[in-house]
Short mmCIF file of N, CA and C in Angstrom, two decimals:
data_model
loop_
_atom_site.label_atom_id
_atom_site.label_comp_id
_atom_site.label_asym_id
_atom_site.label_seq_id
_atom_site.Cartn_x
_atom_site.Cartn_y
_atom_site.Cartn_z
N MET B 1 116.53 15.14 -62.64
CA MET B 1 117.11 16.21 -61.85
C MET B 1 117.05 15.80 -60.38
N SER B 2 118.14 15.94 -59.66
CA SER B 2 118.14 15.56 -58.25
C SER B 2 117.71 16.75 -57.40
N ILE B 3 117.14 16.44 -56.25
CA ILE B 3 116.66 17.47 -55.33
C ILE B 3 117.76 17.77 -54.33
N THR B 4 118.05 19.08 -54.14
CA THR B 4 119.04 19.49 -53.14
C THR B 4 118.37 20.34 -52.08
N VAL B 5 118.87 20.22 -50.87
CA VAL B 5 118.34 21.00 -49.74
C VAL B 5 119.53 21.63 -49.03
N ASP B 6 119.56 22.97 -48.97
CA ASP B 6 120.64 23.70 -48.33
C ASP B 6 120.06 24.67 -47.29
N GLU B 7 120.67 24.70 -46.13
CA GLU B 7 120.20 25.61 -45.09
C GLU B 7 120.60 27.04 -45.45
N LYS B 8 119.67 27.98 -45.24
CA LYS B 8 119.92 29.38 -45.55
C LYS B 8 120.79 30.01 -44.47
N PHE B 9 121.52 31.05 -44.85
CA PHE B 9 122.38 31.77 -43.92
C PHE B 9 121.55 32.41 -42.80
N GLU B 10 120.34 32.90 -43.12
CA GLU B 10 119.49 33.58 -42.13
C GLU B 10 118.77 32.60 -41.21
N SER B 11 119.07 31.35 -41.29
CA SER B 11 118.38 30.31 -40.53
C SER B 11 118.69 30.38 -39.04
N ARG B 12 117.98 29.58 -38.29
CA ARG B 12 118.20 29.31 -36.86
C ARG B 12 117.78 30.45 -35.94
N GLU B 13 116.69 31.13 -36.30
CA GLU B 13 116.10 32.08 -35.36
C GLU B 13 115.56 31.26 -34.20
N SER B 14 115.76 31.74 -32.96
CA SER B 14 115.36 30.91 -31.82
C SER B 14 115.00 31.75 -30.61
N MET B 15 114.39 31.08 -29.64
CA MET B 15 114.08 31.67 -28.35
C MET B 15 114.34 30.60 -27.29
N THR B 16 114.93 31.00 -26.18
CA THR B 16 115.18 30.06 -25.09
C THR B 16 114.15 30.29 -23.99
N GLY B 17 114.16 29.41 -23.02
CA GLY B 17 113.25 29.55 -21.88
C GLY B 17 112.19 28.47 -21.88
N ARG B 18 111.14 28.73 -21.12
CA ARG B 18 110.08 27.74 -20.93
C ARG B 18 109.41 27.34 -22.24
N ASN B 19 109.20 28.29 -23.13
CA ASN B 19 108.56 28.02 -24.42
C ASN B 19 109.58 28.09 -25.54
N ALA B 20 110.73 27.45 -25.34
CA ALA B 20 111.82 27.51 -26.31
C ALA B 20 111.38 26.99 -27.67
N TRP B 21 111.93 27.60 -28.73
CA TRP B 21 111.65 27.17 -30.09
C TRP B 21 112.83 27.58 -30.97
N ILE B 22 112.91 26.97 -32.12
CA ILE B 22 113.91 27.33 -33.13
C ILE B 22 113.32 27.02 -34.49
N GLU B 23 113.68 27.84 -35.49
CA GLU B 23 113.28 27.59 -36.88
C GLU B 23 114.54 27.49 -37.71
N ARG B 24 114.59 26.42 -38.49
CA ARG B 24 115.68 26.26 -39.45
C ARG B 24 115.06 26.41 -40.84
N VAL B 25 115.66 27.27 -41.67
CA VAL B 25 115.11 27.60 -42.98
C VAL B 25 116.04 27.07 -44.06
N TYR B 26 115.44 26.45 -45.08
CA TYR B 26 116.19 25.78 -46.15
C TYR B 26 115.74 26.26 -47.52
N VAL B 27 116.63 26.11 -48.50
CA VAL B 27 116.30 26.31 -49.91
C VAL B 27 116.28 24.92 -50.53
N ILE B 28 115.16 24.60 -51.19
CA ILE B 28 114.98 23.29 -51.82
C ILE B 28 114.92 23.51 -53.33
N ARG B 29 115.81 22.82 -54.05
CA ARG B 29 115.89 22.98 -55.50
C ARG B 29 115.74 21.63 -56.18
N GLY B 30 115.13 21.64 -57.37
CA GLY B 30 115.12 20.45 -58.19
C GLY B 30 113.80 19.73 -58.30
N THR B 31 112.71 20.33 -57.82
CA THR B 31 111.39 19.69 -57.96
C THR B 31 110.31 20.76 -58.08
N ASP B 32 109.26 20.40 -58.81
CA ASP B 32 108.08 21.26 -58.87
C ASP B 32 106.93 20.66 -58.06
N ASP B 33 107.19 19.56 -57.37
CA ASP B 33 106.17 18.84 -56.61
C ASP B 33 106.31 19.16 -55.12
N ASP B 34 105.25 19.71 -54.52
CA ASP B 34 105.31 20.08 -53.10
C ASP B 34 105.51 18.87 -52.19
N VAL B 35 104.95 17.73 -52.55
CA VAL B 35 105.11 16.51 -51.74
C VAL B 35 106.57 16.09 -51.74
N ASP B 36 107.21 16.14 -52.90
CA ASP B 36 108.64 15.81 -52.98
C ASP B 36 109.48 16.83 -52.21
N ALA B 37 109.09 18.10 -52.27
CA ALA B 37 109.82 19.14 -51.53
C ALA B 37 109.72 18.90 -50.02
N LYS B 38 108.51 18.55 -49.54
CA LYS B 38 108.35 18.27 -48.10
C LYS B 38 109.13 17.03 -47.69
N ALA B 39 109.15 16.02 -48.55
CA ALA B 39 109.90 14.79 -48.24
C ALA B 39 111.40 15.09 -48.18
N ALA B 40 111.90 15.91 -49.09
CA ALA B 40 113.31 16.28 -49.08
C ALA B 40 113.64 17.09 -47.83
N LEU B 41 112.74 17.98 -47.44
CA LEU B 41 112.93 18.76 -46.22
C LEU B 41 112.96 17.84 -45.00
N ALA B 42 112.06 16.87 -44.96
CA ALA B 42 112.02 15.93 -43.83
C ALA B 42 113.32 15.14 -43.73
N ALA B 43 113.90 14.78 -44.87
CA ALA B 43 115.14 14.02 -44.87
C ALA B 43 116.33 14.88 -44.44
N ALA B 44 116.30 16.17 -44.78
CA ALA B 44 117.43 17.05 -44.49
C ALA B 44 117.39 17.65 -43.08
N ALA B 45 116.21 17.99 -42.60
CA ALA B 45 116.07 18.63 -41.29
C ALA B 45 116.08 17.55 -40.21
N PRO B 46 116.98 17.64 -39.25
CA PRO B 46 117.03 16.60 -38.21
C PRO B 46 115.73 16.56 -37.40
N SER B 47 115.38 15.38 -36.87
CA SER B 47 114.16 15.26 -36.08
C SER B 47 114.29 15.92 -34.71
N MET B 48 115.55 16.08 -34.24
CA MET B 48 115.81 16.81 -32.99
C MET B 48 116.96 17.77 -33.25
N TYR B 49 116.88 18.94 -32.59
CA TYR B 49 117.97 19.91 -32.70
C TYR B 49 118.06 20.69 -31.39
N ASP B 50 119.22 20.72 -30.81
CA ASP B 50 119.48 21.47 -29.57
C ASP B 50 118.49 21.11 -28.46
N GLY B 51 118.17 19.82 -28.35
CA GLY B 51 117.26 19.35 -27.31
C GLY B 51 115.79 19.57 -27.62
N LEU B 52 115.48 20.12 -28.77
CA LEU B 52 114.09 20.38 -29.16
C LEU B 52 113.67 19.39 -30.23
N VAL B 53 112.39 19.11 -30.28
CA VAL B 53 111.82 18.14 -31.21
C VAL B 53 111.23 18.87 -32.41
N ARG B 54 111.43 18.30 -33.61
CA ARG B 54 110.82 18.89 -34.80
C ARG B 54 109.31 18.76 -34.69
N LYS B 55 108.61 19.89 -34.71
CA LYS B 55 107.15 19.92 -34.56
C LYS B 55 106.44 20.01 -35.90
N SER B 56 107.02 20.73 -36.86
CA SER B 56 106.33 20.90 -38.14
C SER B 56 107.33 21.21 -39.24
N ARG B 57 106.83 21.02 -40.47
CA ARG B 57 107.59 21.36 -41.68
C ARG B 57 106.65 22.17 -42.57
N HIS B 58 107.22 23.16 -43.22
CA HIS B 58 106.42 24.03 -44.08
C HIS B 58 107.22 24.31 -45.34
N VAL B 59 106.59 24.22 -46.50
CA VAL B 59 107.25 24.59 -47.75
C VAL B 59 106.44 25.67 -48.46
N GLU B 60 107.18 26.56 -49.12
CA GLU B 60 106.55 27.63 -49.90
C GLU B 60 107.25 27.72 -51.25
N ARG B 61 106.47 27.69 -52.29
CA ARG B 61 107.02 27.74 -53.65
C ARG B 61 107.51 29.15 -53.96
N LEU B 62 108.76 29.25 -54.39
CA LEU B 62 109.34 30.54 -54.74
C LEU B 62 109.44 30.73 -56.25
N GLY B 63 109.52 29.63 -56.98
CA GLY B 63 109.66 29.70 -58.42
C GLY B 63 109.72 28.30 -58.99
N GLU B 64 109.99 28.20 -60.29
CA GLU B 64 110.07 26.89 -60.92
C GLU B 64 111.24 26.11 -60.33
N TYR B 65 110.95 24.94 -59.82
CA TYR B 65 111.95 24.05 -59.20
C TYR B 65 112.62 24.68 -57.97
N LEU B 66 111.95 25.64 -57.31
CA LEU B 66 112.56 26.34 -56.18
C LEU B 66 111.55 26.50 -55.04
N TRP B 67 111.95 26.09 -53.85
CA TRP B 67 111.09 26.14 -52.66
C TRP B 67 111.87 26.67 -51.48
N GLU B 68 111.15 27.29 -50.55
CA GLU B 68 111.73 27.59 -49.24
C GLU B 68 111.05 26.66 -48.25
N GLY B 69 111.83 25.99 -47.45
CA GLY B 69 111.29 25.06 -46.46
C GLY B 69 111.68 25.51 -45.06
N THR B 70 110.75 25.35 -44.12
CA THR B 70 111.01 25.72 -42.73
C THR B 70 110.69 24.53 -41.84
N ALA B 71 111.64 24.20 -40.97
CA ALA B 71 111.41 23.17 -39.95
C ALA B 71 111.34 23.89 -38.61
N ARG B 72 110.26 23.68 -37.88
CA ARG B 72 110.07 24.32 -36.57
C ARG B 72 110.26 23.30 -35.48
N TYR B 73 110.98 23.69 -34.44
CA TYR B 73 111.30 22.82 -33.32
C TYR B 73 110.77 23.44 -32.03
N GLY B 74 110.36 22.57 -31.10
CA GLY B 74 109.87 23.04 -29.81
C GLY B 74 110.10 21.98 -28.75
N ARG B 75 109.71 22.30 -27.56
CA ARG B 75 109.87 21.36 -26.44
C ARG B 75 109.00 20.13 -26.68
N PRO B 76 109.50 18.95 -26.26
CA PRO B 76 108.66 17.75 -26.37
C PRO B 76 107.42 17.90 -25.51
N GLU B 77 106.32 17.33 -25.98
CA GLU B 77 105.08 17.35 -25.19
C GLU B 77 105.28 16.51 -23.95
N GLN B 78 104.83 17.01 -22.83
CA GLN B 78 104.93 16.25 -21.60
C GLN B 78 103.53 16.02 -21.07
N SER B 79 103.21 14.76 -20.83
CA SER B 79 101.92 14.42 -20.28
C SER B 79 101.93 14.72 -18.79
N PRO B 80 100.82 15.19 -18.24
CA PRO B 80 100.78 15.42 -16.80
C PRO B 80 100.91 14.08 -16.08
N PRO B 81 101.52 14.08 -14.91
CA PRO B 81 101.67 12.82 -14.19
C PRO B 81 100.31 12.23 -13.81
N LEU B 82 100.20 10.92 -13.86
CA LEU B 82 98.96 10.26 -13.48
C LEU B 82 98.81 10.28 -11.97
N PRO B 83 97.60 10.44 -11.45
CA PRO B 83 97.40 10.44 -10.01
C PRO B 83 97.70 9.05 -9.42
N GLU B 84 98.11 9.05 -8.18
CA GLU B 84 98.38 7.81 -7.47
C GLU B 84 97.06 7.18 -7.03
N THR B 85 97.05 5.87 -6.86
CA THR B 85 95.88 5.18 -6.32
C THR B 85 95.60 5.75 -4.93
N GLY B 86 94.34 6.02 -4.66
CA GLY B 86 93.93 6.60 -3.38
C GLY B 86 93.82 8.12 -3.42
N GLU B 87 94.34 8.74 -4.48
CA GLU B 87 94.25 10.19 -4.61
C GLU B 87 92.87 10.60 -5.10
N SER B 88 92.51 11.84 -4.80
CA SER B 88 91.27 12.41 -5.32
C SER B 88 91.62 13.72 -6.01
N VAL B 89 90.94 13.99 -7.10
CA VAL B 89 91.16 15.22 -7.86
C VAL B 89 89.85 15.98 -7.89
N PHE B 90 89.92 17.27 -7.55
CA PHE B 90 88.73 18.12 -7.51
C PHE B 90 88.94 19.28 -8.47
N SER B 91 87.88 19.68 -9.13
CA SER B 91 87.96 20.88 -9.96
C SER B 91 86.63 21.61 -9.90
N PHE B 92 86.71 22.92 -10.05
CA PHE B 92 85.48 23.71 -10.05
C PHE B 92 85.66 24.94 -10.93
N ASP B 93 84.54 25.48 -11.36
CA ASP B 93 84.53 26.67 -12.20
C ASP B 93 83.36 27.51 -11.76
N THR B 94 83.60 28.79 -11.52
CA THR B 94 82.52 29.68 -11.08
C THR B 94 82.27 30.74 -12.14
N GLY B 95 82.12 30.31 -13.36
CA GLY B 95 81.87 31.24 -14.46
C GLY B 95 80.45 31.75 -14.44
N GLY B 96 80.09 32.43 -15.48
CA GLY B 96 78.75 32.96 -15.59
C GLY B 96 78.13 32.60 -16.92
N GLY B 97 76.85 32.69 -16.97
CA GLY B 97 76.11 32.44 -18.20
C GLY B 97 75.07 33.53 -18.36
N THR B 98 74.27 33.45 -19.39
CA THR B 98 73.21 34.43 -19.57
C THR B 98 71.88 33.72 -19.65
N GLN B 99 70.86 34.44 -19.25
CA GLN B 99 69.50 33.92 -19.30
C GLN B 99 68.61 35.04 -19.84
N HIS B 100 67.69 34.70 -20.74
CA HIS B 100 66.77 35.68 -21.31
C HIS B 100 65.48 35.66 -20.47
N ILE B 101 65.11 36.79 -19.92
CA ILE B 101 63.88 36.86 -19.13
C ILE B 101 62.95 37.90 -19.74
N THR B 102 61.66 37.66 -19.60
CA THR B 102 60.67 38.60 -20.13
C THR B 102 59.72 39.11 -19.06
N GLN B 103 59.80 38.55 -17.84
CA GLN B 103 58.93 38.95 -16.74
C GLN B 103 59.77 39.32 -15.52
N SER B 104 59.41 40.39 -14.84
CA SER B 104 60.10 40.78 -13.62
C SER B 104 59.53 39.99 -12.44
N LEU B 105 60.34 39.87 -11.38
CA LEU B 105 59.84 39.22 -10.17
C LEU B 105 58.86 40.14 -9.44
N ALA B 106 59.14 41.43 -9.54
CA ALA B 106 58.24 42.41 -8.91
C ALA B 106 58.43 43.75 -9.60
N THR B 107 57.37 44.54 -9.68
CA THR B 107 57.47 45.89 -10.23
C THR B 107 57.75 46.83 -9.08
N VAL B 108 58.91 47.49 -9.12
CA VAL B 108 59.34 48.36 -8.03
C VAL B 108 58.64 49.71 -8.11
N GLY B 109 58.45 50.19 -9.32
CA GLY B 109 57.79 51.48 -9.47
C GLY B 109 57.32 51.68 -10.89
N ALA B 110 56.31 52.53 -11.07
CA ALA B 110 55.79 52.88 -12.39
C ALA B 110 55.63 54.39 -12.40
N TYR B 111 56.11 55.05 -13.44
CA TYR B 111 56.13 56.50 -13.46
C TYR B 111 55.54 57.02 -14.77
N ALA B 112 54.91 58.16 -14.66
CA ALA B 112 54.32 58.82 -15.84
C ALA B 112 54.39 60.32 -15.61
N PRO B 113 54.25 61.11 -16.67
CA PRO B 113 54.24 62.56 -16.49
C PRO B 113 53.07 62.98 -15.59
N ALA B 114 53.20 64.13 -14.98
CA ALA B 114 52.17 64.63 -14.08
C ALA B 114 50.82 64.68 -14.79
N GLY B 115 49.81 64.18 -14.12
CA GLY B 115 48.46 64.19 -14.66
C GLY B 115 48.12 62.96 -15.49
N GLU B 116 49.10 62.06 -15.72
CA GLU B 116 48.83 60.85 -16.51
C GLU B 116 49.03 59.62 -15.64
N THR B 117 48.40 58.52 -16.01
CA THR B 117 48.54 57.25 -15.30
C THR B 117 49.54 56.38 -16.06
N PRO B 118 50.53 55.80 -15.34
CA PRO B 118 51.50 54.96 -16.05
C PRO B 118 50.83 53.68 -16.55
N PRO B 119 51.27 53.17 -17.71
CA PRO B 119 50.67 51.93 -18.21
C PRO B 119 51.10 50.75 -17.36
N SER B 120 50.28 49.75 -17.32
CA SER B 120 50.60 48.52 -16.58
C SER B 120 50.86 47.41 -17.60
N PHE B 121 52.05 46.85 -17.53
CA PHE B 121 52.42 45.78 -18.45
C PHE B 121 52.43 44.42 -17.76
N GLY B 122 51.91 44.35 -16.54
CA GLY B 122 51.80 43.07 -15.84
C GLY B 122 53.16 42.42 -15.56
N GLY B 123 54.20 43.24 -15.35
CA GLY B 123 55.53 42.69 -15.05
C GLY B 123 56.36 42.38 -16.27
N ALA B 124 55.84 42.64 -17.48
CA ALA B 124 56.60 42.36 -18.69
C ALA B 124 57.77 43.34 -18.81
N ILE B 125 58.89 42.86 -19.38
CA ILE B 125 60.10 43.67 -19.53
C ILE B 125 60.33 43.95 -21.01
N GLY B 126 60.64 45.22 -21.33
CA GLY B 126 60.96 45.58 -22.70
C GLY B 126 59.76 45.53 -23.61
N VAL B 127 58.66 46.10 -23.18
CA VAL B 127 57.43 46.07 -23.97
C VAL B 127 57.52 47.09 -25.10
N THR B 128 57.18 46.65 -26.31
CA THR B 128 57.10 47.54 -27.48
C THR B 128 55.66 47.49 -27.98
N ASP B 129 55.38 48.16 -29.06
CA ASP B 129 54.03 48.14 -29.62
C ASP B 129 53.63 46.74 -30.08
N ASP B 130 54.63 45.92 -30.51
CA ASP B 130 54.33 44.62 -31.10
C ASP B 130 54.66 43.42 -30.22
N ALA B 131 55.60 43.56 -29.26
CA ALA B 131 56.07 42.37 -28.56
C ALA B 131 56.66 42.72 -27.20
N VAL B 132 56.96 41.67 -26.46
CA VAL B 132 57.71 41.78 -25.21
C VAL B 132 59.12 41.30 -25.53
N GLU B 133 60.09 42.21 -25.56
CA GLU B 133 61.44 41.86 -25.98
C GLU B 133 62.27 41.22 -24.87
N GLY B 134 62.01 41.59 -23.62
CA GLY B 134 62.77 41.02 -22.52
C GLY B 134 64.18 41.55 -22.47
N VAL B 135 65.02 40.87 -21.68
CA VAL B 135 66.40 41.30 -21.47
C VAL B 135 67.25 40.07 -21.14
N ASP B 136 68.55 40.13 -21.50
CA ASP B 136 69.48 39.08 -21.12
C ASP B 136 70.17 39.50 -19.83
N ILE B 137 70.18 38.62 -18.86
CA ILE B 137 70.85 38.91 -17.59
C ILE B 137 71.96 37.88 -17.36
N THR B 138 72.96 38.28 -16.61
CA THR B 138 74.05 37.37 -16.25
C THR B 138 73.65 36.60 -15.01
N VAL B 139 73.81 35.30 -15.08
CA VAL B 139 73.50 34.46 -13.94
C VAL B 139 74.75 33.63 -13.59
N PRO B 140 75.00 33.39 -12.31
CA PRO B 140 76.16 32.58 -11.95
C PRO B 140 75.95 31.12 -12.33
N VAL B 141 77.04 30.49 -12.76
CA VAL B 141 77.02 29.07 -13.09
C VAL B 141 78.16 28.41 -12.32
N TYR B 142 77.88 27.34 -11.63
CA TYR B 142 78.89 26.66 -10.82
C TYR B 142 79.01 25.22 -11.29
N HIS B 143 80.23 24.82 -11.66
CA HIS B 143 80.50 23.45 -12.06
C HIS B 143 81.51 22.87 -11.08
N PHE B 144 81.23 21.67 -10.60
CA PHE B 144 82.13 21.01 -9.67
C PHE B 144 82.26 19.55 -10.07
N SER B 145 83.48 19.03 -10.02
CA SER B 145 83.66 17.60 -10.29
C SER B 145 84.73 17.06 -9.35
N GLU B 146 84.60 15.80 -9.07
CA GLU B 146 85.62 15.13 -8.28
C GLU B 146 85.83 13.73 -8.84
N THR B 147 87.08 13.30 -8.84
CA THR B 147 87.44 11.99 -9.34
C THR B 147 88.28 11.30 -8.29
N HIS B 148 87.93 10.07 -7.97
CA HIS B 148 88.67 9.29 -6.98
C HIS B 148 89.34 8.13 -7.69
N TYR B 149 90.62 7.92 -7.42
CA TYR B 149 91.39 6.84 -8.02
C TYR B 149 91.49 5.72 -7.00
N LEU B 150 90.68 4.68 -7.23
CA LEU B 150 90.56 3.57 -6.29
C LEU B 150 91.44 2.41 -6.71
N PRO B 151 91.86 1.59 -5.75
CA PRO B 151 92.62 0.39 -6.12
C PRO B 151 91.72 -0.59 -6.87
N ASP B 152 92.31 -1.39 -7.75
CA ASP B 152 91.54 -2.36 -8.53
C ASP B 152 90.72 -3.28 -7.66
N SER B 153 91.21 -3.59 -6.47
CA SER B 153 90.51 -4.52 -5.58
C SER B 153 89.14 -4.00 -5.15
N MET B 154 88.93 -2.69 -5.21
CA MET B 154 87.65 -2.11 -4.80
C MET B 154 86.63 -2.13 -5.94
N VAL B 155 87.06 -2.37 -7.16
CA VAL B 155 86.15 -2.40 -8.29
C VAL B 155 85.82 -3.86 -8.58
N THR B 156 84.59 -4.24 -8.27
CA THR B 156 84.18 -5.65 -8.38
C THR B 156 83.90 -6.04 -9.82
N ALA B 157 83.85 -7.35 -10.06
CA ALA B 157 83.54 -7.86 -11.39
C ALA B 157 82.12 -7.46 -11.80
N ALA B 158 81.19 -7.42 -10.84
CA ALA B 158 79.82 -7.03 -11.13
C ALA B 158 79.77 -5.58 -11.61
N TYR B 159 80.55 -4.72 -10.98
CA TYR B 159 80.60 -3.33 -11.40
C TYR B 159 81.16 -3.20 -12.81
N ARG B 160 82.23 -3.92 -13.10
CA ARG B 160 82.83 -3.90 -14.43
C ARG B 160 81.85 -4.39 -15.48
N ALA B 161 81.08 -5.41 -15.15
CA ALA B 161 80.11 -5.97 -16.09
C ALA B 161 79.04 -4.93 -16.43
N ASP B 162 78.66 -4.10 -15.45
CA ASP B 162 77.67 -3.06 -15.69
C ASP B 162 78.20 -1.98 -16.63
N LEU B 163 79.52 -1.77 -16.63
CA LEU B 163 80.11 -0.75 -17.51
C LEU B 163 80.07 -1.17 -18.97
N PHE B 164 80.24 -2.45 -19.21
CA PHE B 164 80.33 -2.92 -20.59
C PHE B 164 79.15 -3.74 -20.90
#
């Protein structure tokens, strides 16, 4: 039995713009093997369509010897331009992290009902009958990096030898 691949009438849903994409949907007949169905889809669906590159292929079994195949297309991947020699690249992040603490830096106040003395926990935070539970606090985290792109003439043979 030969394998046939026909594009469905409902095919070619698409979106234009910066994140352009298109899907072409096919009916694949004549095989019960998913690998053969994907191979037939790959042969029938062009690798490029309307300036977009085929990104993926998907097959779904609908019945005996019957598959639906989808080819998805999107913009070609573009690598960011490489920096020029002599350029420097800087990056930073001022996110936050958490830290678990169980002791205060100072006790600001201790309170108890009238006529009673407040307990002293020696600066411990979150004291229970069995343990000191503490608390998670948000602390600032700062990451900074810089990369300098130097000409080859500035990188000596001795330096290269140390790298390897």
